[in-house]
């Protein structure tokens, strides 16, 4: 799976936080990184709030997200090169001062990079991936890979990776496999549409859970 870096410019206002969290959720869902959604959204909230509180509302800023190896890197860029976020021990009931402590609690690493025209506050989250363009291991994905491995024997593939399908051919192999199962269901007198609907409901429930 290709996970290309992306960024979005925004104005540091509290009204923007929910929108940025939503954008993060959409992108990470498309990347198949459901297991890190909550942590990534929390980091976005805290890094953006840090700009609002310590640089000022209305500050032009940028959210940038990319893979760094198997970790997810979240960056917030702002033009203030003199105000730095700090890790402080805030009281549990305090309304302020807990932002970077929360980031520190969920991130593997975080820090600040200073440039001539801006600073970048960043954090990196563990994704559970085995490679930057791979997927998070799960029993269902492993079973699907096994089925596609059988189809790979009948499909042309990259000679440098015997038994593996390229992204385009893999998609076609999945379609072919689903079609074969629909033929199998029909041959046994079962309603393919009903089975697909049940599978979709189960899939959505597992992803949401």
Tab-separated table of C-alpha atoms in Angstrom, residues 21-171:
chain	number	residue	atom	x	y	z
A	21	UNK	CA	-8.926	15.470	13.575
A	22	UNK	CA	-11.490	14.424	10.982
A	23	UNK	CA	-9.018	14.849	8.137
A	24	UNK	CA	-6.490	12.750	10.037
A	25	UNK	CA	-9.086	10.004	10.577
A	26	UNK	CA	-9.974	9.925	6.874
A	27	UNK	CA	-6.351	9.677	5.759
A	28	UNK	CA	-5.346	7.039	8.300
A	29	UNK	CA	-8.441	4.982	7.526
A	30	UNK	CA	-7.457	5.079	3.848
A	31	UNK	CA	-3.960	3.971	4.871
A	32	UNK	CA	-5.352	1.053	6.872
A	33	UNK	CA	-3.911	2.405	10.138
A	34	UNK	CA	-7.048	2.005	12.237
A	35	UNK	CA	-5.083	0.938	15.299
A	36	UNK	CA	-3.356	4.304	15.656
A	37	UNK	CA	-6.342	6.577	14.903
A	38	UNK	CA	-7.053	7.656	18.475
A	39	UNK	CA	-3.430	8.407	19.315
A	40	UNK	CA	-2.896	10.347	16.075
A	41	UNK	CA	-6.019	12.444	16.598
A	42	UNK	CA	-4.973	13.191	20.178
A	43	UNK	CA	-1.553	14.346	18.978
A	44	UNK	CA	-3.130	16.592	16.344
A	45	UNK	CA	-5.377	18.145	18.991
A	46	UNK	CA	-2.547	18.789	21.424
A	47	UNK	CA	0.016	20.052	18.903
A	48	UNK	CA	-2.485	22.459	17.346
A	49	UNK	CA	-3.736	23.595	20.763
A	50	UNK	CA	-0.134	24.246	21.753
A	51	UNK	CA	0.170	26.700	18.842
A	52	UNK	CA	-3.102	28.409	19.794
A	53	UNK	CA	-2.105	28.831	23.438
A	54	UNK	CA	1.586	29.667	23.115
A	55	UNK	CA	1.836	31.391	19.728
A	56	UNK	CA	-1.652	32.825	19.429
A	57	UNK	CA	-5.056	32.296	17.818
A	58	UNK	CA	-5.117	33.000	14.101
A	59	UNK	CA	-1.521	31.868	13.554
A	60	UNK	CA	-0.994	30.406	10.055
A	61	UNK	CA	0.225	26.848	10.465
A	62	UNK	CA	0.585	23.540	8.621
A	63	UNK	CA	-0.184	19.952	9.560
A	64	UNK	CA	2.096	17.439	7.826
A	65	UNK	CA	1.823	13.653	8.065
A	66	UNK	CA	4.173	11.004	6.691
A	67	UNK	CA	5.590	7.566	7.334
A	68	UNK	CA	9.080	7.414	8.837
A	69	UNK	CA	10.002	3.790	8.447
A	70	UNK	CA	7.189	1.926	10.176
A	71	UNK	CA	6.260	4.870	12.420
A	72	UNK	CA	3.660	7.540	11.691
A	73	UNK	CA	5.131	11.061	11.921
A	74	UNK	CA	2.826	13.972	12.728
A	75	UNK	CA	4.192	17.516	12.395
A	76	UNK	CA	2.740	20.954	13.070
A	77	UNK	CA	4.637	23.887	11.528
A	78	UNK	CA	4.238	27.450	12.824
A	79	UNK	CA	6.183	30.710	12.219
A	80	UNK	CA	7.147	31.396	15.867
A	81	UNK	CA	10.805	30.479	16.429
A	82	UNK	CA	11.053	31.714	20.032
A	83	UNK	CA	8.204	29.877	21.800
A	84	UNK	CA	8.975	26.198	22.395
A	85	UNK	CA	6.641	23.523	23.765
A	86	UNK	CA	7.811	22.000	27.022
A	87	UNK	CA	6.988	18.877	28.956
A	88	UNK	CA	5.615	20.027	32.302
A	89	UNK	CA	4.075	18.147	35.215
A	90	UNK	CA	0.546	19.544	35.303
A	91	UNK	CA	-1.994	18.717	37.979
A	92	UNK	CA	-4.570	16.114	36.914
A	93	UNK	CA	-7.381	18.677	37.298
A	94	UNK	CA	-5.531	21.447	35.490
A	95	UNK	CA	-7.151	22.818	32.332
A	96	UNK	CA	-3.816	23.728	30.742
A	97	UNK	CA	-0.279	22.390	30.662
A	98	UNK	CA	-1.036	18.751	29.926
A	99	UNK	CA	-0.703	18.873	26.135
A	100	UNK	CA	2.866	17.683	25.648
A	101	UNK	CA	2.528	15.279	28.581
A	102	UNK	CA	-0.288	13.556	26.669
A	103	UNK	CA	1.781	13.510	23.481
A	104	UNK	CA	4.724	12.117	25.436
A	105	UNK	CA	2.480	9.382	26.863
A	106	UNK	CA	1.282	8.031	23.484
A	107	UNK	CA	4.221	8.801	21.153
A	108	UNK	CA	7.427	6.832	20.806
A	109	UNK	CA	9.354	10.073	20.235
A	110	UNK	CA	8.617	13.779	19.966
A	111	UNK	CA	10.641	16.936	19.569
A	112	UNK	CA	11.061	20.359	18.012
A	113	UNK	CA	13.040	21.348	14.909
A	114	UNK	CA	14.013	24.982	14.460
A	115	UNK	CA	14.294	26.523	10.983
A	116	UNK	CA	15.018	30.096	9.933
A	117	UNK	CA	11.375	30.860	9.161
A	118	UNK	CA	9.477	28.372	11.312
A	119	UNK	CA	9.580	25.686	13.920
A	120	UNK	CA	8.288	22.157	13.577
A	121	UNK	CA	6.844	20.317	16.548
A	122	UNK	CA	6.649	16.625	15.743
A	123	UNK	CA	5.869	13.228	17.205
A	124	UNK	CA	6.155	9.670	15.943
A	125	UNK	CA	3.687	6.883	16.711
A	126	UNK	CA	4.164	3.132	16.508
A	127	UNK	CA	1.884	1.599	13.849
A	128	UNK	CA	2.556	-2.120	14.227
A	129	UNK	CA	3.589	-2.311	10.571
A	130	UNK	CA	6.392	-4.613	9.489
A	131	UNK	CA	7.292	-2.368	6.527
A	132	UNK	CA	6.357	1.222	5.530
A	133	UNK	CA	4.071	0.041	2.712
A	134	UNK	CA	2.887	-3.129	4.431
A	135	UNK	CA	-0.165	-3.855	6.517
A	136	UNK	CA	-0.820	-4.512	10.172
A	137	UNK	CA	-0.799	-8.249	10.773
A	138	UNK	CA	-4.114	-9.839	11.679
A	139	UNK	CA	-5.494	-13.385	11.309
A	140	UNK	CA	-7.971	-12.291	8.637
A	141	UNK	CA	-5.334	-10.476	6.579
A	142	UNK	CA	-3.008	-13.476	6.916
A	143	UNK	CA	-5.730	-15.809	5.623
A	144	UNK	CA	-6.433	-13.466	2.722
A	145	UNK	CA	-2.719	-13.389	1.864
A	146	UNK	CA	-2.738	-17.195	1.783
A	147	UNK	CA	-5.654	-17.238	-0.664
A	148	UNK	CA	-3.986	-14.624	-2.865
A	149	UNK	CA	-0.807	-16.696	-2.759
A	150	UNK	CA	-2.691	-19.451	-4.574
A	151	UNK	CA	-3.963	-16.967	-7.148
A	152	UNK	CA	-0.441	-15.591	-7.597
A	153	UNK	CA	0.589	-18.928	-9.061
A	154	UNK	CA	-1.846	-18.392	-11.932
A	155	UNK	CA	-1.227	-14.673	-12.467
A	156	UNK	CA	1.834	-12.920	-13.976
A	157	UNK	CA	3.919	-11.267	-11.276
A	158	UNK	CA	7.137	-9.415	-10.583
A	159	UNK	CA	10.006	-11.819	-11.182
A	160	UNK	CA	11.992	-10.154	-8.395
A	161	UNK	CA	9.286	-11.178	-5.895
A	162	UNK	CA	8.215	-14.716	-6.841
A	163	UNK	CA	4.744	-15.610	-5.616
A	164	UNK	CA	3.797	-12.003	-4.975
A	165	UNK	CA	1.438	-9.842	-7.010
A	166	UNK	CA	1.944	-6.197	-7.845
A	167	UNK	CA	-0.628	-3.766	-6.458
A	168	UNK	CA	-2.727	-3.626	-9.650
A	169	UNK	CA	-2.659	-7.358	-10.267
A	170	UNK	CA	-3.363	-8.039	-6.587
A	171	UNK	CA	-6.536	-5.960	-6.821
